[in-house]
Amino acid sequence: MTTETASAALLAALVEEAAKKSGLVWVDGQALWHAWADGALCLVGGPGEQRLPPGVTDGGSVTVTARSKDKGGRLVTWPAGVALLAPGSASWSAATAELKSKRLNSPDGEGLAGRWARECRVFRLTAAGPPSEHPGAVPTASGAAAPVPTPATTRHPAPAALPRLLTRRRSQR
């Protein structure tokens, strides 16, 4: 096994482990809940479910970012190809079984998969290349967007007594 092949295998394992352990991933900058099934990231969207970004369409491509479970920071970012799963297919059944186990506060319990088949879309996101960001190759810039200008912005520092006032309120409870 060459060094390049070993490195690619380690990065693929990192993508899988990060996706399995993280409750959320960012797809084109939007936080989404997901499940990992059959070697791919699976998403569901539609009425009563999460809104998916515009790039999540059959044949589309997106950028997926997973966070570190222990530190909470960006761990790995990779390009992914998107495929729509046909309701009732073997891959759809495997994906929905995993998604059902991750779905919190479902309004329809056991009828969830039926509703997804009728009203929602289930997508499979597979890695479409090596990760662009991973440990050892993370940009130094924060990636945060500049705040939107607003008249509600505070331009003065917080009063020096504020920490004492907040501490006093907690101790009186």
PDB file of C-alpha atoms in Angstrom:
ATOM      1  CA  MET A   1       0.000   0.000   0.000  1.00  0.00           C
ATOM      2  CA  THR A   2       1.416   3.350  -0.978  1.00  0.00           C
ATOM      3  CA  THR A   3       1.534   6.326   1.359  1.00  0.00           C
ATOM      4  CA  GLU A   4      -0.998   8.130  -0.814  1.00  0.00           C
ATOM      5  CA  THR A   5      -3.438   5.190  -0.658  1.00  0.00           C
ATOM      6  CA  ALA A   6      -3.019   4.908   3.114  1.00  0.00           C
ATOM      7  CA  SER A   7      -3.606   8.635   3.511  1.00  0.00           C
ATOM      8  CA  ALA A   8      -6.780   8.463   1.394  1.00  0.00           C
ATOM      9  CA  ALA A   9      -8.040   5.515   3.451  1.00  0.00           C
ATOM     10  CA  LEU A  10      -7.391   7.404   6.704  1.00  0.00           C
ATOM     11  CA  LEU A  11      -9.230  10.483   5.426  1.00  0.00           C
ATOM     12  CA  ALA A  12     -12.196   8.321   4.312  1.00  0.00           C
ATOM     13  CA  ALA A  13     -12.275   6.760   7.789  1.00  0.00           C
ATOM     14  CA  LEU A  14     -12.162  10.252   9.339  1.00  0.00           C
ATOM     15  CA  VAL A  15     -15.140  11.362   7.232  1.00  0.00           C
ATOM     16  CA  GLU A  16     -17.140   8.281   8.270  1.00  0.00           C
ATOM     17  CA  GLU A  17     -16.286   8.533  11.957  1.00  0.00           C
ATOM     18  CA  ALA A  18     -16.998  12.270  12.112  1.00  0.00           C
ATOM     19  CA  ALA A  19     -20.367  11.811  10.371  1.00  0.00           C
ATOM     20  CA  LYS A  20     -21.338   8.906  12.632  1.00  0.00           C
ATOM     21  CA  LYS A  21     -20.491  10.699  15.871  1.00  0.00           C
ATOM     22  CA  SER A  22     -21.801  14.166  15.093  1.00  0.00           C
ATOM     23  CA  GLY A  23     -25.486  14.941  15.613  1.00  0.00           C
ATOM     24  CA  LEU A  24     -25.315  17.746  13.055  1.00  0.00           C
ATOM     25  CA  VAL A  25     -23.405  18.409   9.875  1.00  0.00           C
ATOM     26  CA  TRP A  26     -23.249  21.580   7.833  1.00  0.00           C
ATOM     27  CA  VAL A  27     -24.275  21.146   4.218  1.00  0.00           C
ATOM     28  CA  ASP A  28     -23.414  24.215   2.155  1.00  0.00           C
ATOM     29  CA  GLY A  29     -23.337  26.192   5.407  1.00  0.00           C
ATOM     30  CA  GLN A  30     -26.707  24.986   6.752  1.00  0.00           C
ATOM     31  CA  ALA A  31     -26.871  22.831   9.894  1.00  0.00           C
ATOM     32  CA  LEU A  32     -28.811  19.589   9.316  1.00  0.00           C
ATOM     33  CA  TRP A  33     -29.458  16.427  11.301  1.00  0.00           C
ATOM     34  CA  HIS A  34     -28.567  13.244   9.481  1.00  0.00           C
ATOM     35  CA  ALA A  35     -27.769   9.557   9.735  1.00  0.00           C
ATOM     36  CA  TRP A  36     -24.900   7.486   8.362  1.00  0.00           C
ATOM     37  CA  ALA A  37     -26.080   4.408   6.440  1.00  0.00           C
ATOM     38  CA  ASP A  38     -24.337   2.101   3.965  1.00  0.00           C
ATOM     39  CA  GLY A  39     -21.246   4.275   3.702  1.00  0.00           C
ATOM     40  CA  ALA A  40     -23.036   7.553   3.020  1.00  0.00           C
ATOM     41  CA  LEU A  41     -24.615  10.500   4.777  1.00  0.00           C
ATOM     42  CA  CYS A  42     -28.422  10.393   4.568  1.00  0.00           C
ATOM     43  CA  LEU A  43     -30.782  13.369   4.869  1.00  0.00           C
ATOM     44  CA  VAL A  44     -34.541  13.766   4.844  1.00  0.00           C
ATOM     45  CA  GLY A  45     -36.357  16.979   3.980  1.00  0.00           C
ATOM     46  CA  GLY A  46     -39.871  18.096   3.194  1.00  0.00           C
ATOM     47  CA  PRO A  47     -43.109  19.011   4.977  1.00  0.00           C
ATOM     48  CA  GLY A  48     -42.721  18.553   8.721  1.00  0.00           C
ATOM     49  CA  GLU A  49     -38.988  17.947   8.350  1.00  0.00           C
ATOM     50  CA  GLN A  50     -35.899  20.090   7.891  1.00  0.00           C
ATOM     51  CA  ARG A  51     -35.512  22.447   4.965  1.00  0.00           C
ATOM     52  CA  LEU A  52     -32.627  21.363   2.742  1.00  0.00           C
ATOM     53  CA  PRO A  53     -30.225  23.766   0.996  1.00  0.00           C
ATOM     54  CA  PRO A  54     -30.710  24.357  -2.749  1.00  0.00           C
ATOM     55  CA  GLY A  55     -27.718  22.162  -3.700  1.00  0.00           C
ATOM     56  CA  VAL A  56     -29.368  19.060  -2.264  1.00  0.00           C
ATOM     57  CA  THR A  57     -30.995  17.840  -5.470  1.00  0.00           C
ATOM     58  CA  ASP A  58     -30.666  14.601  -7.404  1.00  0.00           C
ATOM     59  CA  GLY A  59     -27.323  14.745  -9.199  1.00  0.00           C
ATOM     60  CA  GLY A  60     -26.232  17.862  -7.306  1.00  0.00           C
ATOM     61  CA  SER A  61     -23.026  18.460  -5.410  1.00  0.00           C
ATOM     62  CA  VAL A  62     -22.541  20.032  -1.991  1.00  0.00           C
ATOM     63  CA  THR A  63     -19.865  20.663   0.601  1.00  0.00           C
ATOM     64  CA  VAL A  64     -20.282  18.861   3.928  1.00  0.00           C
ATOM     65  CA  THR A  65     -18.581  19.898   7.174  1.00  0.00           C
ATOM     66  CA  ALA A  66     -18.593  17.784  10.333  1.00  0.00           C
ATOM     67  CA  ARG A  67     -17.546  18.981  13.747  1.00  0.00           C
ATOM     68  CA  SER A  68     -15.378  17.362  16.357  1.00  0.00           C
ATOM     69  CA  LYS A  69     -17.431  15.577  19.007  1.00  0.00           C
ATOM     70  CA  ASP A  70     -15.116  16.582  21.863  1.00  0.00           C
ATOM     71  CA  LYS A  71     -14.013  20.094  20.865  1.00  0.00           C
ATOM     72  CA  GLY A  72     -17.069  21.168  18.855  1.00  0.00           C
ATOM     73  CA  GLY A  73     -14.937  22.820  16.173  1.00  0.00           C
ATOM     74  CA  ARG A  74     -14.725  22.111  12.468  1.00  0.00           C
ATOM     75  CA  LEU A  75     -13.037  18.720  11.975  1.00  0.00           C
ATOM     76  CA  VAL A  76     -13.407  17.724   8.341  1.00  0.00           C
ATOM     77  CA  THR A  77     -14.927  19.210   5.168  1.00  0.00           C
ATOM     78  CA  TRP A  78     -15.488  17.200   2.022  1.00  0.00           C
ATOM     79  CA  PRO A  79     -17.258  17.472  -1.356  1.00  0.00           C
ATOM     80  CA  ALA A  80     -20.263  15.182  -1.777  1.00  0.00           C
ATOM     81  CA  GLY A  81     -22.424  14.016  -4.629  1.00  0.00           C
ATOM     82  CA  VAL A  82     -26.164  13.911  -4.009  1.00  0.00           C
ATOM     83  CA  ALA A  83     -28.567  11.157  -5.063  1.00  0.00           C
ATOM     84  CA  LEU A  84     -32.324  11.013  -4.454  1.00  0.00           C
ATOM     85  CA  LEU A  85     -33.411   7.638  -3.076  1.00  0.00           C
ATOM     86  CA  ALA A  86     -36.548   6.061  -4.533  1.00  0.00           C
ATOM     87  CA  PRO A  87     -39.149   5.191  -1.857  1.00  0.00           C
ATOM     88  CA  GLY A  88     -39.315   1.458  -1.266  1.00  0.00           C
ATOM     89  CA  SER A  89     -35.867   0.684  -2.712  1.00  0.00           C
ATOM     90  CA  ALA A  90     -33.361  -1.242  -0.602  1.00  0.00           C
ATOM     91  CA  SER A  91     -31.145   1.820  -0.162  1.00  0.00           C
ATOM     92  CA  TRP A  92     -34.177   3.963   0.798  1.00  0.00           C
ATOM     93  CA  SER A  93     -35.248   1.381   3.415  1.00  0.00           C
ATOM     94  CA  ALA A  94     -31.737   1.234   4.918  1.00  0.00           C
ATOM     95  CA  ALA A  95     -31.488   5.025   4.998  1.00  0.00           C
ATOM     96  CA  THR A  96     -34.926   5.564   6.537  1.00  0.00           C
ATOM     97  CA  ALA A  97     -34.295   2.907   9.188  1.00  0.00           C
ATOM     98  CA  GLU A  98     -31.210   4.843  10.335  1.00  0.00           C
ATOM     99  CA  LEU A  99     -32.924   8.229   9.981  1.00  0.00           C
ATOM    100  CA  LYS A 100     -35.907   7.048  12.071  1.00  0.00           C
ATOM    101  CA  SER A 101     -33.568   6.125  14.908  1.00  0.00           C
ATOM    102  CA  LYS A 102     -32.067   9.639  14.852  1.00  0.00           C
ATOM    103  CA  ARG A 103     -35.350  11.567  14.448  1.00  0.00           C
ATOM    104  CA  LEU A 104     -36.345  13.359  17.646  1.00  0.00           C
ATOM    105  CA  ASN A 105     -39.937  14.219  18.563  1.00  0.00           C
ATOM    106  CA  SER A 106     -41.570  12.597  15.556  1.00  0.00           C
ATOM    107  CA  PRO A 107     -45.230  13.623  15.269  1.00  0.00           C
ATOM    108  CA  ASP A 108     -46.311  10.317  13.730  1.00  0.00           C
ATOM    109  CA  GLY A 109     -44.241   7.602  15.457  1.00  0.00           C
ATOM    110  CA  GLU A 110     -44.352   4.344  13.500  1.00  0.00           C
ATOM    111  CA  GLY A 111     -46.006   6.037  10.501  1.00  0.00           C
ATOM    112  CA  LEU A 112     -42.917   8.141   9.960  1.00  0.00           C
ATOM    113  CA  ALA A 113     -41.474   6.137   7.039  1.00  0.00           C
ATOM    114  CA  GLY A 114     -44.857   6.134   5.302  1.00  0.00           C
ATOM    115  CA  ARG A 115     -45.100   9.908   5.570  1.00  0.00           C
ATOM    116  CA  TRP A 116     -41.557  10.284   4.297  1.00  0.00           C
ATOM    117  CA  ALA A 117     -42.427   8.093   1.297  1.00  0.00           C
ATOM    118  CA  ARG A 118     -45.543  10.183   0.509  1.00  0.00           C
ATOM    119  CA  GLU A 119     -44.456  13.733   1.323  1.00  0.00           C
ATOM    120  CA  CYS A 120     -40.684  14.000   1.788  1.00  0.00           C
ATOM    121  CA  ARG A 121     -37.464  13.274  -0.030  1.00  0.00           C
ATOM    122  CA  VAL A 122     -34.581  11.172   1.247  1.00  0.00           C
ATOM    123  CA  PHE A 123     -31.107  11.878  -0.123  1.00  0.00           C
ATOM    124  CA  ARG A 124     -27.821  10.011  -0.006  1.00  0.00           C
ATOM    125  CA  LEU A 125     -24.613  12.086   0.051  1.00  0.00           C
ATOM    126  CA  THR A 126     -21.439  10.236  -0.911  1.00  0.00           C
ATOM    127  CA  ALA A 127     -17.895  11.587  -0.845  1.00  0.00           C
ATOM    128  CA  ALA A 128     -16.965  12.959  -4.269  1.00  0.00           C
ATOM    129  CA  GLY A 129     -13.305  13.597  -3.597  1.00  0.00           C
ATOM    130  CA  PRO A 130     -10.756  13.998  -0.837  1.00  0.00           C
ATOM    131  CA  PRO A 131     -11.546  16.274   2.115  1.00  0.00           C
ATOM    132  CA  SER A 132     -10.569  19.884   1.559  1.00  0.00           C
ATOM    133  CA  GLU A 133     -10.154  20.474   5.310  1.00  0.00           C
ATOM    134  CA  HIS A 134      -8.958  17.949   7.872  1.00  0.00           C
ATOM    135  CA  PRO A 135      -6.523  17.854  10.794  1.00  0.00           C
ATOM    136  CA  GLY A 136      -3.246  19.158   9.438  1.00  0.00           C
ATOM    137  CA  ALA A 137      -4.960  21.053   6.600  1.00  0.00           C
ATOM    138  CA  VAL A 138      -7.311  23.522   8.262  1.00  0.00           C
ATOM    139  CA  PRO A 139      -7.401  27.176   7.191  1.00  0.00           C
ATOM    140  CA  THR A 140      -6.283  29.756   9.730  1.00  0.00           C
ATOM    141  CA  ALA A 141      -9.174  32.131   8.930  1.00  0.00           C
ATOM    142  CA  SER A 142     -12.286  31.737  11.096  1.00  0.00           C
ATOM    143  CA  GLY A 143     -14.779  31.479   8.241  1.00  0.00           C
ATOM    144  CA  ALA A 144     -17.293  33.558  10.204  1.00  0.00           C
ATOM    145  CA  ALA A 145     -19.438  36.034   8.313  1.00  0.00           C
ATOM    146  CA  ALA A 146     -19.292  39.705   9.248  1.00  0.00           C
ATOM    147  CA  PRO A 147     -22.278  40.814  11.366  1.00  0.00           C
ATOM    148  CA  VAL A 148     -25.052  42.626   9.541  1.00  0.00           C
ATOM    149  CA  PRO A 149     -25.098  46.366  10.299  1.00  0.00           C
ATOM    150  CA  THR A 150     -27.945  47.289  12.654  1.00  0.00           C
ATOM    151  CA  PRO A 151     -28.870  50.259  14.844  1.00  0.00           C
ATOM    152  CA  ALA A 152     -29.308  47.816  17.746  1.00  0.00           C
ATOM    153  CA  THR A 153     -25.560  47.252  18.010  1.00  0.00           C
ATOM    154  CA  THR A 154     -24.001  48.211  21.345  1.00  0.00           C
ATOM    155  CA  ARG A 155     -21.096  50.533  20.799  1.00  0.00           C
ATOM    156  CA  HIS A 156     -20.066  50.933  24.449  1.00  0.00           C
ATOM    157  CA  PRO A 157     -18.414  48.388  26.743  1.00  0.00           C
ATOM    158  CA  ALA A 158     -20.545  46.622  29.332  1.00  0.00           C
ATOM    159  CA  PRO A 159     -20.670  48.381  32.727  1.00  0.00           C
ATOM    160  CA  ALA A 160     -17.900  47.260  35.104  1.00  0.00           C
ATOM    161  CA  ALA A 161     -20.474  46.323  37.785  1.00  0.00           C
ATOM    162  CA  LEU A 162     -22.419  43.956  35.490  1.00  0.00           C
ATOM    163  CA  PRO A 163     -20.554  40.748  36.461  1.00  0.00           C
ATOM    164  CA  ARG A 164     -21.182  41.473  40.186  1.00  0.00           C
ATOM    165  CA  LEU A 165     -24.867  42.161  39.547  1.00  0.00           C
ATOM    166  CA  LEU A 166     -25.283  38.896  37.649  1.00  0.00           C
ATOM    167  CA  THR A 167     -23.459  36.911  40.350  1.00  0.00           C
ATOM    168  CA  ARG A 168     -25.640  38.489  43.078  1.00  0.00           C
ATOM    169  CA  ARG A 169     -28.834  37.474  41.227  1.00  0.00           C
ATOM    170  CA  ARG A 170     -27.702  33.856  40.999  1.00  0.00           C
ATOM    171  CA  SER A 171     -26.826  33.674  44.687  1.00  0.00           C
ATOM    172  CA  GLN A 172     -30.226  35.116  45.725  1.00  0.00           C
ATOM    173  CA  ARG A 173     -32.127  32.310  43.985  1.00  0.00           C
TER     174      ARG A 173
END
